[in-house]
């Protein structure tokens, strides 16, 4: 069984950067957001690596990365991401910050997915992050699935095991640190990935050069995406407060430290 | 007023350093960065530098280089690489990324390229086809190991009566059967040979110790060749411990086909097609550039950790609540801390501008040089006749330089005609490369090492501890080796003393000076004045004699020529920074990422360029004045020369007007610039 895997994901500011919310002309924004270095959303990145791994194991499969984001920033990020695994890029040019409505993004993604030439829906696996490092509504992939009529949906996925008959088993994260194992009869399906099980692949410029032959034209052909937060009023935007409780204890045994942490967690 | 918003990222660098349209290079940069800030940084943080031995942990570097394409970066796609065409700029940027964290790791990456460079530059087609693919990591499905190369020129053992002109390697004919390939006995002792812990292939410089072989050459040695391949003792170096360095001893028998570039048999004598000097000149012509840039990258890498340290210096203490000036700015409340960091930043930028201009020139020069070689071969022009042919092109090259800088006022048809003339372009580029390459190696590392000390001192006692973010102390010490290897400072000064008098280069310098004056940028007039003063001083020294009648500018008189070379380094670095700042100001507004911040970026960099121009002009003026007046030359004892020089110097001094205000502005910008929450590599 081969798959047509569409990974949905875009960029977020590098998590090490100072993220300072400010009021922009179009609503809330991050200070100097365009200038800040960006990375592929880590949740989407896990989905991409899983997709490539699955495609490698299922000959004849294809992987697309569909992104709604500012194409100039996306291009920079692709110089890194394109070296990781083989994929084709589809771009919708628009904002990708944390203040864009999930429904807008899902609609733009749906439009982009519908436009992919040669995509076979009966082999379609829609991959993405179950959440996003920029906002984390956890809603985009669900809405996207609904818009595309893909109703088999799994969220917080850490593992997908395909069987020979086209069915596959999915391991989803559930409350309390547990897992739910499900069997799905086959594609199409939506899988919102958690971290998966794969390490970040090393950069491979040979793969990068192959990908870039398709990525650069895709960036040039990017259509504008009508996404934003129209009709939404943000009352306040702030970073989570940092809490620091430091106690310096010299030569504390590891067991004592662990015990204290457990007690603290238990409250 | 608009000023710098964030630390410059890739978008800024790609414009300034002219690789915005090269995604192959951008990917190489990303690859190198991801390794530098993970594998390399962890090795340094875990104390892997604390041994001279090459350990299993250090060997993780090689695996990382292989996996990420850096091992193959030197190769053409047909040989397993991924970058088409010349790779000087790519190698330079990769070296910078690695040196941003650790210079030894950068050296380790470069050393394999250096080991193969003689084969790449001058090897026969068979040698290239055999050895270059062997040294690329296996592709999926291939079952072989990646071979590693080392470059063994020599550093003769000290105190045994040899100087650096004597090669530490000999070759003799061991066996030469009628009609068969001669077998050579190679005796080679190396010192400070990088990669020797794991090298499978050594390209070694040797000279004939046998009347049946003429001159010197470089040969390819393999670890399994019959004889002794002793890797020798590890070099007990205090720096760059993430590169393997040993003093090997080799006594091997190899076929004569291992002579790099091949050989001819003339009257029963083996005549190598390339002497070792020709090969080394061709190799070092390019490989010295990345070394210079490594030191400059360290200076830039120091900016973020120093700013963070300064801002957070007093946080957590009893005095200074969040929101207070003391809490927010910390040591940045003090002008000195800010201004000294501006000096570090400006020096780093200027070094990068100079070195990367040299690297880009090397990329353009490579095909021109090959075309020139092809033309001469086609016409049967060899040896001294080549020099004569090039000399004939010099006048046209001078005309080319003038037209090229005529700002649209010249004859475009004539310019195009000269541009199409391979020999003209060769003479022009050769003149520039002959200066820019050693200037990068000399100025970036020598001045860079001194300024790196300033960066360390900006972090106080913390700076000389292993805990200091950014490994600043390691970087300071490492820069001393960068100033030394691939030709120490004296070698670069000597090189410059010969090449900086090239009329084509001097004409380019005049044109650059005129261009700076036309630009009207703050500090540009001071720099232009200093360039004019340097040119005047050179002319004066070339014509003049000291109070005892001895010629001033002379090969043996290093007290004259070497300081003048030092002064030139300052001026060139500042000049190329101006060029990059002009490019940034022109391109940033058109970038969707930078457009909003472009005015602030341009203003900050203009201030930085002005700061560097003022410093460079001051250094050059001091050196020139010492040389002009210091030898008691009769011509300057109140005569016309005295007036001319004094007038030039006064012009430079007066043109410094406003330079300290630029420094004030740049320093103020450092108090507001956004930096990341934490360094992106471990401590």
XYZ file of C-alpha atoms in Angstrom, chain B:
683
model
C 15.288 57.643 15.412
C 15.214 54.212 13.793
C 17.981 51.897 14.918
C 18.862 48.243 15.094
C 15.903 46.135 16.215
C 17.329 42.608 16.384
C 20.711 41.020 15.905
C 21.341 40.537 12.187
C 20.021 37.205 10.935
C 20.461 35.232 7.764
C 18.427 37.685 5.699
C 20.888 40.453 6.527
C 23.967 38.302 6.049
C 22.836 36.916 2.728
C 22.541 40.442 1.379
C 25.776 41.765 2.831
C 27.792 38.734 1.855
C 26.056 38.259 -1.512
C 24.635 34.771 -1.364
C 20.934 35.588 -1.241
C 20.475 33.834 -4.590
C 22.622 30.779 -3.764
C 20.462 28.237 -1.993
C 23.196 25.624 -2.247
C 25.388 27.841 -0.110
C 22.526 28.719 2.211
C 21.976 25.017 2.827
C 25.659 24.461 3.503
C 25.501 27.277 6.051
C 22.488 25.728 7.751
C 24.170 22.325 7.853
C 27.319 23.709 9.386
C 25.339 25.750 11.885
C 23.276 22.837 13.079
C 26.430 20.795 13.701
C 28.299 23.670 15.300
C 25.576 24.407 17.774
C 24.867 20.790 18.668
C 27.668 18.242 18.264
C 30.526 20.729 18.399
C 29.128 22.795 21.248
C 28.415 19.723 23.338
C 31.976 18.490 22.840
C 33.366 21.809 24.019
C 30.934 22.075 26.903
C 31.772 18.544 28.030
C 35.470 19.320 28.118
C 36.486 17.287 25.062
C 39.124 19.930 24.395
C 40.970 18.960 27.559
C 43.149 16.345 25.894
C 45.660 16.372 23.064
C 44.594 12.879 22.003
C 42.033 12.229 19.311
C 39.237 10.496 21.214
C 36.141 8.554 20.211
C 34.049 11.534 21.239
C 36.015 13.874 19.028
C 35.542 11.403 16.180
C 31.797 12.104 16.405
C 32.663 15.255 14.509
C 33.680 13.289 11.435
C 30.429 11.340 11.466
C 28.489 14.586 11.775
C 30.447 16.148 8.918
C 29.811 13.079 6.764
C 26.092 12.932 7.494
C 25.508 16.601 6.892
C 27.348 16.908 3.593
C 30.253 18.960 4.914
C 32.806 16.259 4.118
C 31.768 16.344 0.478
C 31.348 20.087 0.204
C 34.679 20.436 -1.543
C 33.709 18.017 -4.305
C 31.854 18.686 -7.502
C 28.493 16.924 -7.902
C 30.116 14.340 -10.172
C 32.503 13.465 -7.363
C 29.806 13.230 -4.699
C 29.446 16.881 -3.736
C 26.454 19.153 -4.133
C 27.806 22.567 -5.121
C 28.579 23.260 -8.756
C 31.546 25.418 -9.642
C 34.023 27.162 -7.358
C 33.431 26.698 -3.655
C 35.593 29.289 -1.962
C 32.662 31.317 -0.644
C 30.864 28.173 0.525
C 33.935 26.870 2.340
C 34.516 30.248 3.925
C 30.972 30.465 5.246
C 31.067 26.894 6.535
C 34.331 27.604 8.346
C 32.760 30.696 9.877
C 29.730 28.793 11.115
C 31.866 26.140 12.777
C 34.326 28.651 14.209
C 31.362 30.565 15.631
C 31.451 27.795 18.247
C 34.909 26.232 17.968
C 37.891 26.932 15.747
C 39.293 23.417 16.037
C 36.100 21.930 14.652
C 36.340 24.336 11.729
C 39.937 23.328 11.159
C 38.940 19.685 11.263
C 36.365 20.288 8.542
C 38.752 22.322 6.414
C 41.705 19.962 6.817
C 40.153 17.212 4.697
C 39.593 19.733 1.925
C 43.148 20.955 2.322
C 44.437 17.384 2.118
C 42.662 16.918 -1.196
C 43.326 20.413 -2.510
C 46.606 19.534 -4.291
C 44.799 16.750 -6.167
C 41.797 18.984 -6.819
C 43.884 21.886 -8.082
C 46.714 20.188 -9.951
C 46.036 16.447 -9.993
C 45.741 14.518 -13.229
C 42.273 13.570 -14.426
C 42.947 10.003 -13.221
C 44.057 11.172 -9.795
C 40.999 13.370 -9.406
C 38.663 10.638 -10.598
C 40.189 8.114 -8.201
C 40.815 10.011 -4.995
C 38.079 12.642 -4.762
C 35.136 10.197 -4.823
C 36.970 7.960 -2.331
C 36.898 10.800 0.153
C 33.163 11.375 -0.047
C 30.874 9.540 2.367
C 29.192 6.464 0.866
C 25.784 7.003 -0.650
C 22.874 4.695 0.216
C 23.629 1.252 -1.209
C 27.378 1.787 -1.350
C 29.507 -0.434 0.845
C 32.735 1.377 1.553
C 34.213 3.654 4.141
C 34.934 7.287 3.558
C 38.669 7.888 3.208
C 40.254 10.906 4.884
C 43.065 13.080 3.646
C 45.829 15.089 5.296
C 48.099 17.733 3.862
C 51.759 17.373 4.784
C 53.811 20.329 3.717
C 56.255 20.627 6.526
C 57.186 22.506 9.569
C 60.800 21.439 10.088
C 61.807 20.398 13.556
C 63.129 23.422 15.405
C 66.726 23.776 16.578
C 68.142 21.375 14.003
C 69.483 23.949 11.630
C 66.820 23.994 8.943
C 64.652 26.865 7.878
C 61.193 26.757 6.427
C 62.557 26.819 2.890
C 63.895 23.302 3.380
C 61.404 20.529 2.789
C 61.125 17.777 5.348
C 60.719 15.155 2.648
C 62.918 13.391 0.097
C 62.307 11.099 -2.853
C 64.574 8.683 -4.648
C 64.072 6.176 -7.439
C 63.890 2.776 -5.759
C 63.343 0.727 -8.880
C 62.874 1.577 -12.538
C 62.489 -1.407 -14.819
C 62.617 -0.913 -18.547
C 59.217 0.188 -19.819
C 57.653 0.031 -16.359
C 56.425 2.714 -13.978
C 59.286 3.875 -11.743
C 58.912 3.122 -8.057
C 59.829 5.973 -5.720
C 61.046 5.784 -2.152
C 59.513 8.615 -0.160
C 60.916 9.708 3.177
C 58.697 12.277 4.826
C 58.612 13.685 8.329
C 55.786 16.034 9.097
C 55.070 18.319 11.983
C 51.734 19.804 13.039
C 49.933 17.695 10.443
C 46.175 17.992 10.838
C 43.954 14.898 10.469
C 46.913 12.547 11.066
C 45.057 10.413 13.598
C 42.768 9.045 10.932
C 44.132 10.089 7.533
C 44.217 7.301 4.941
C 45.763 9.520 2.286
C 48.515 12.090 2.725
C 49.482 14.619 0.096
C 53.101 15.320 0.908
C 55.612 17.847 -0.355
C 58.976 16.265 -1.173
C 62.133 17.175 -3.037
C 64.455 15.099 -5.117
C 67.372 13.354 -3.491
C 68.241 11.588 -6.716
C 69.725 12.844 -9.994
C 67.095 10.820 -11.855
C 64.324 13.071 -10.484
C 64.197 16.802 -11.079
C 63.216 19.381 -8.470
C 60.369 18.975 -6.037
C 56.761 17.868 -6.201
C 53.858 16.666 -4.149
C 53.056 12.979 -3.936
C 50.070 10.997 -2.764
C 50.839 8.549 0.031
C 48.453 5.903 1.288
C 48.482 4.288 4.678
C 48.739 0.789 3.184
C 51.672 1.559 0.904
C 54.672 -0.717 1.565
C 56.949 0.699 4.243
C 56.404 2.693 7.397
C 53.336 4.854 7.940
C 53.841 6.035 11.510
C 51.250 8.585 12.593
C 53.705 9.968 15.127
C 53.163 11.680 18.440
C 50.255 14.023 19.071
C 51.190 17.675 18.938
C 50.851 19.128 22.417
C 48.985 22.205 21.286
C 47.071 24.351 23.736
C 44.370 25.330 21.257
C 42.144 23.856 18.530
C 41.960 20.578 20.429
C 38.980 19.462 18.371
C 41.288 18.921 15.431
C 43.705 16.023 15.252
C 47.341 17.039 14.938
C 50.368 14.754 14.992
C 53.972 14.655 13.822
C 54.047 11.692 11.385
C 57.024 9.767 10.031
C 56.598 8.046 6.679
C 58.987 5.894 4.697
C 57.016 4.442 1.806
C 57.425 3.044 -1.665
C 54.954 4.395 -4.217
C 54.620 4.340 -7.997
C 55.645 7.524 -9.791
C 52.036 7.887 -10.936
C 51.400 9.247 -7.440
C 53.236 12.454 -8.349
C 50.470 15.040 -8.274
C 49.849 16.387 -11.739
C 51.936 13.638 -13.331
C 55.455 13.709 -14.750
C 57.417 13.507 -17.972
C 60.595 11.575 -18.603
C 63.131 13.863 -20.225
C 66.551 12.455 -21.067
C 66.093 9.654 -18.576
C 65.067 12.009 -15.785
C 61.651 12.142 -14.082
C 60.403 15.708 -14.386
C 57.297 16.423 -12.279
C 54.866 18.675 -14.147
C 54.334 20.794 -11.054
C 56.897 21.704 -8.440
C 55.655 21.638 -4.853
C 55.805 25.436 -4.771
C 53.394 25.802 -7.678
C 50.917 23.452 -6.089
C 51.154 25.065 -2.697
C 50.765 28.531 -4.175
C 47.657 27.374 -5.965
C 46.244 25.764 -2.820
C 47.122 28.445 -0.281
C 45.939 31.114 -2.667
C 42.472 30.068 -1.549
C 42.650 28.176 1.723
C 44.036 31.063 3.736
C 40.811 32.993 3.328
C 38.611 30.758 5.513
C 41.260 30.743 8.229
C 41.162 34.516 8.439
C 37.396 34.458 8.517
C 37.323 32.017 11.406
C 38.717 34.660 13.736
C 36.275 37.289 12.472
C 33.351 34.922 13.038
C 34.404 34.564 16.658
C 34.266 38.299 17.162
C 30.721 38.371 15.832
C 29.827 35.344 17.941
C 30.849 37.279 21.056
C 28.265 40.038 20.605
C 25.191 38.185 21.838
C 26.718 36.579 24.957
C 28.403 39.820 25.959
C 25.185 41.834 25.590
C 23.289 39.249 27.626
C 25.944 39.190 30.316
C 25.986 42.987 30.540
C 22.208 43.298 30.731
C 21.746 40.573 33.300
C 24.800 41.359 35.392
C 22.909 42.761 38.367
C 19.676 40.803 38.125
C 18.812 38.684 41.111
C 20.657 41.028 43.437
C 19.204 42.992 46.285
C 19.400 46.310 44.432
C 17.555 47.059 41.233
C 13.937 46.015 40.899
C 12.597 44.735 37.558
C 11.870 47.758 35.415
C 14.682 49.803 36.922
C 17.523 50.953 34.691
C 19.981 48.874 36.686
C 17.869 45.760 36.230
C 17.174 46.256 32.532
C 20.551 47.495 31.332
C 23.003 46.221 33.927
C 26.508 47.056 32.784
C 25.065 48.610 29.640
C 24.476 51.690 31.765
C 28.190 52.347 31.263
C 29.340 53.960 28.033
C 32.669 52.146 28.034
C 31.146 48.669 28.056
C 28.967 49.597 25.094
C 31.610 51.365 23.072
C 34.177 48.641 23.463
C 31.636 46.120 22.277
C 30.980 48.345 19.263
C 34.704 48.090 18.517
C 34.540 44.295 18.738
C 31.506 44.215 16.483
C 32.946 46.615 13.916
C 36.217 44.684 13.745
C 34.349 41.413 13.242
C 32.187 42.910 10.517
C 35.149 44.466 8.735
C 37.065 41.191 8.822
C 34.090 39.338 7.378
C 33.613 41.950 4.687
C 37.240 41.719 3.641
C 37.484 37.935 3.816
C 34.225 37.235 2.062
C 35.092 39.731 -0.671
C 38.299 37.732 -1.106
C 36.322 34.471 -1.192
C 33.892 35.789 -3.792
C 36.797 37.054 -5.849
C 38.409 33.607 -5.608
C 35.200 32.064 -6.956
C 35.229 34.439 -9.915
C 38.958 34.031 -10.372
C 39.007 30.210 -10.553
C 37.450 29.877 -14.021
C 39.440 32.834 -15.342
C 42.670 31.271 -14.121
C 41.788 27.953 -15.747
C 40.892 29.701 -18.984
C 44.197 31.562 -18.903
C 46.039 28.246 -18.394
C 44.110 26.753 -21.283
C 44.928 29.677 -23.575
C 48.613 29.524 -22.743
C 48.698 25.763 -23.223
C 46.955 26.153 -26.560
C 49.491 28.757 -27.655
C 52.440 26.849 -26.217
C 53.342 29.724 -23.894
C 55.272 28.457 -20.888
C 57.397 29.692 -17.974
C 58.821 33.177 -18.294
C 56.978 33.738 -21.551
C 53.762 33.593 -19.563
C 54.978 36.419 -17.357
C 55.861 38.459 -20.423
C 52.430 37.837 -21.934
C 50.748 38.938 -18.750
C 52.967 41.989 -18.521
C 51.757 42.933 -21.994
C 48.193 42.892 -20.671
C 48.935 45.180 -17.758
C 48.224 48.464 -19.549
C 44.858 47.153 -20.693
C 44.166 45.925 -17.178
C 44.850 49.424 -15.859
C 42.444 50.850 -18.404
C 39.926 48.199 -17.364
C 40.171 49.218 -13.718
C 39.585 52.867 -14.578
C 36.618 52.126 -16.807
C 35.138 49.703 -14.292
C 35.028 52.432 -11.678
C 34.047 55.251 -14.020
C 30.522 55.281 -12.597
C 28.923 55.052 -16.015
C 31.055 57.864 -17.423
C 33.402 55.647 -19.447
C 33.105 53.921 -22.793
C 30.832 50.896 -22.273
C 31.895 49.254 -25.527
C 35.543 49.441 -24.562
C 34.728 48.167 -21.069
C 32.880 45.194 -22.558
C 35.805 44.530 -24.877
C 38.257 44.490 -21.987
C 35.857 42.472 -19.869
C 35.880 39.793 -22.573
C 39.668 39.647 -22.563
C 40.691 36.692 -20.383
C 44.204 37.958 -19.817
C 42.994 41.390 -18.753
C 40.601 39.878 -16.263
C 43.289 37.512 -15.052
C 45.784 40.319 -14.474
C 43.146 42.383 -12.658
C 41.874 39.576 -10.443
C 45.337 38.224 -9.785
C 46.419 41.659 -8.590
C 43.462 41.893 -6.219
C 43.686 38.304 -4.958
C 47.397 38.727 -4.388
C 46.573 41.376 -1.818
C 43.144 40.475 -0.448
C 44.038 36.884 0.421
C 47.110 37.553 2.562
C 45.469 40.703 3.947
C 42.552 38.591 5.160
C 44.854 36.077 6.769
C 47.044 38.780 8.316
C 44.573 41.400 9.478
C 41.615 39.262 10.431
C 43.653 36.941 12.611
C 46.283 39.315 13.996
C 44.041 42.243 14.824
C 41.178 39.832 15.485
C 43.147 38.046 18.201
C 43.842 41.342 19.944
C 40.235 42.456 19.724
C 39.053 39.035 20.889
C 40.978 39.728 24.059
C 38.836 42.839 24.457
C 35.724 40.710 24.115
C 36.980 38.392 26.841
C 37.751 41.333 29.100
C 34.197 42.649 28.645
C 32.980 39.645 30.607
C 35.405 40.275 33.461
C 36.768 37.302 35.370
C 33.932 35.177 34.033
C 35.511 35.590 30.601
C 38.486 33.401 31.423
C 36.456 30.577 32.905
C 35.046 27.514 31.195
C 31.599 28.675 32.288
C 31.698 31.789 30.142
C 28.857 31.626 27.598
C 30.143 31.547 24.057
C 33.455 29.888 25.002
C 35.125 33.268 24.632
C 38.391 32.355 26.285
C 38.851 29.312 24.056
C 38.132 31.494 21.064
C 40.695 34.065 22.109
C 43.420 31.439 22.475
C 42.395 29.669 19.275
C 42.754 32.870 17.296
C 46.477 32.828 18.027
C 46.791 29.567 16.117
C 44.713 30.975 13.296
C 47.213 33.817 13.068
C 49.947 31.194 12.744
C 48.931 28.230 10.651
C 48.926 28.218 6.855
C 51.648 30.847 7.045
C 52.257 33.022 10.089
C 51.900 36.772 10.103
C 55.450 37.411 8.908
C 54.808 35.259 5.824
C 51.652 37.204 5.023
C 53.428 40.529 5.497
C 56.217 39.375 3.211
C 53.661 38.258 0.638
C 51.906 41.626 0.834
C 55.158 43.573 0.592
C 55.573 42.017 -2.853
C 52.008 42.141 -4.134
C 50.759 45.455 -2.767
C 53.043 47.367 -5.124
C 51.385 45.861 -8.192
C 50.352 48.825 -10.379
C 46.967 47.261 -11.144
C 46.182 46.877 -7.464
C 47.362 50.433 -6.764
C 45.081 51.733 -9.489
C 42.177 49.833 -7.934
C 43.048 51.415 -4.600
C 42.946 54.890 -6.167
C 39.575 54.131 -7.674
C 38.247 52.830 -4.360
C 39.376 56.007 -2.688
C 37.572 58.104 -5.285
C 34.471 55.957 -4.867
C 34.483 56.471 -1.124
C 34.714 60.226 -1.547
C 31.844 60.208 -4.007
C 29.681 58.155 -1.635
C 29.515 60.963 0.904
C 28.985 58.392 3.663
C 30.048 59.384 7.130
C 33.621 58.267 7.695
C 34.163 57.550 4.000
C 36.158 60.725 3.459
C 38.478 59.876 6.335
C 39.028 56.433 4.899
C 39.557 57.794 1.396
C 42.069 60.271 2.812
C 43.878 57.460 4.589
C 44.015 55.432 1.374
C 45.480 58.416 -0.457
C 47.971 58.916 2.341
C 48.964 55.253 2.206
C 49.482 55.490 -1.555
C 51.553 58.622 -1.136
C 53.618 56.977 1.597
C 54.297 53.900 -0.519
C 55.427 56.049 -3.416
C 57.597 58.108 -1.110
C 59.181 55.047 0.477
C 59.789 53.399 -2.888
C 61.640 56.430 -4.149
C 63.256 57.607 -0.948
C 66.274 56.770 1.156
C 66.999 57.197 4.839
C 69.363 59.728 6.358
C 72.206 57.308 5.666
C 71.257 56.997 2.027
C 69.896 53.443 2.293
C 66.899 52.583 0.186
C 63.696 52.553 2.224
C 61.318 50.174 0.441
C 63.385 47.063 -0.018
C 62.775 43.352 0.376
C 65.206 43.116 3.248
C 63.889 46.217 4.985
C 60.938 44.677 6.779
C 60.803 47.580 9.227
C 59.417 49.594 6.300
C 57.399 47.176 4.237
C 55.790 45.137 7.000
C 54.176 48.024 8.908
C 52.910 49.364 5.600
C 51.301 45.964 4.969
C 49.701 46.151 8.410
C 48.288 49.595 7.615
C 46.874 48.319 4.350
C 45.024 45.539 6.160
C 43.195 48.064 8.325
C 42.243 50.174 5.318
C 41.050 47.307 3.146
C 38.870 45.802 5.857
C 37.201 49.152 6.514
C 36.740 49.758 2.789
C 35.028 46.432 2.189
C 32.754 46.995 5.163
C 31.583 50.204 3.478
C 30.880 48.247 0.322
C 28.755 45.717 2.205
C 26.889 48.430 4.063
C 26.038 50.138 0.777
C 24.718 46.819 -0.522
C 22.616 46.319 2.602
C 21.166 49.814 2.410
C 20.279 49.245 -1.241
C 18.769 45.776 -0.907
C 17.142 45.651 2.530
C 14.163 47.876 1.649
C 13.226 45.417 -1.096
C 13.287 42.420 1.202
C 9.860 41.492 2.574
C 11.523 40.339 5.765
C 13.730 43.357 6.320
C 11.780 46.190 4.732
C 10.228 47.457 7.953
C 13.521 47.384 9.797
C 15.661 48.550 6.876
C 16.129 52.187 7.944
C 17.356 51.165 11.379
C 19.589 48.459 10.014
C 21.136 50.776 7.459
C 21.679 53.504 10.033
C 23.319 51.163 12.521
C 25.617 49.619 9.952
C 26.537 53.029 8.566
C 27.598 54.006 12.092
C 29.560 50.788 12.470
C 31.338 51.403 9.160
C 32.146 54.946 10.252
C 33.568 53.694 13.551
C 35.778 51.215 11.735
C 36.834 53.768 9.126
C 37.908 56.180 11.849
C 39.895 53.510 13.641
C 41.502 52.290 10.416
C 42.355 55.798 9.260
C 43.928 56.519 12.633
C 46.012 53.339 12.593
C 47.160 53.935 9.026
C 47.975 57.575 9.713
C 50.075 56.644 12.745
C 52.015 54.014 10.792
C 52.520 56.205 7.735
C 53.707 59.151 9.834
C 56.218 56.946 11.626
C 57.559 55.645 8.327
C 57.671 58.988 6.565
C 59.313 60.919 9.395
C 60.997 58.111 11.283
C 63.924 57.523 8.959
C 65.170 61.100 9.001
C 64.748 61.302 5.268
C 66.039 64.579 3.878
C 63.018 64.963 1.623
C 60.710 65.502 4.576
C 62.844 67.892 6.513
C 60.627 70.889 5.897
C 60.518 70.445 2.120
C 57.707 69.900 -0.362
C 57.244 66.300 0.717
C 56.758 67.428 4.270
C 53.988 69.793 3.175
C 52.341 67.158 1.051
C 52.293 64.516 3.764
C 51.276 66.944 6.502
C 48.423 68.125 4.343
C 47.253 64.567 3.676
C 47.434 63.673 7.340
C 45.622 66.795 8.399
C 42.936 65.966 5.869
C 42.466 62.562 7.446
C 42.333 64.005 10.951
C 39.761 66.620 10.048
C 37.632 64.110 8.206
C 37.152 62.259 11.487
C 34.571 64.879 12.346
C 31.492 63.148 13.708
C 33.079 59.710 13.994
C 32.700 59.567 17.769
C 29.059 60.589 17.461
C 28.576 57.596 15.189
C 30.127 55.473 17.901
C 27.775 56.980 20.474
C 24.805 56.092 18.300
C 26.019 52.554 17.650
C 26.618 52.086 21.375
C 23.159 53.378 22.200
C 21.700 50.908 19.715
C 23.188 48.072 21.731
C 21.064 49.022 24.719
C 17.853 48.478 22.795
C 18.579 45.651 20.409
C 16.519 42.508 20.981
C 18.545 39.411 21.713
C 17.318 35.836 22.172
C 16.428 34.622 25.637
C 19.374 32.246 25.671
C 22.364 31.276 23.590
C 21.486 28.556 21.078
C 24.344 26.310 22.100
C 25.239 24.846 25.466
C 27.604 26.329 28.003
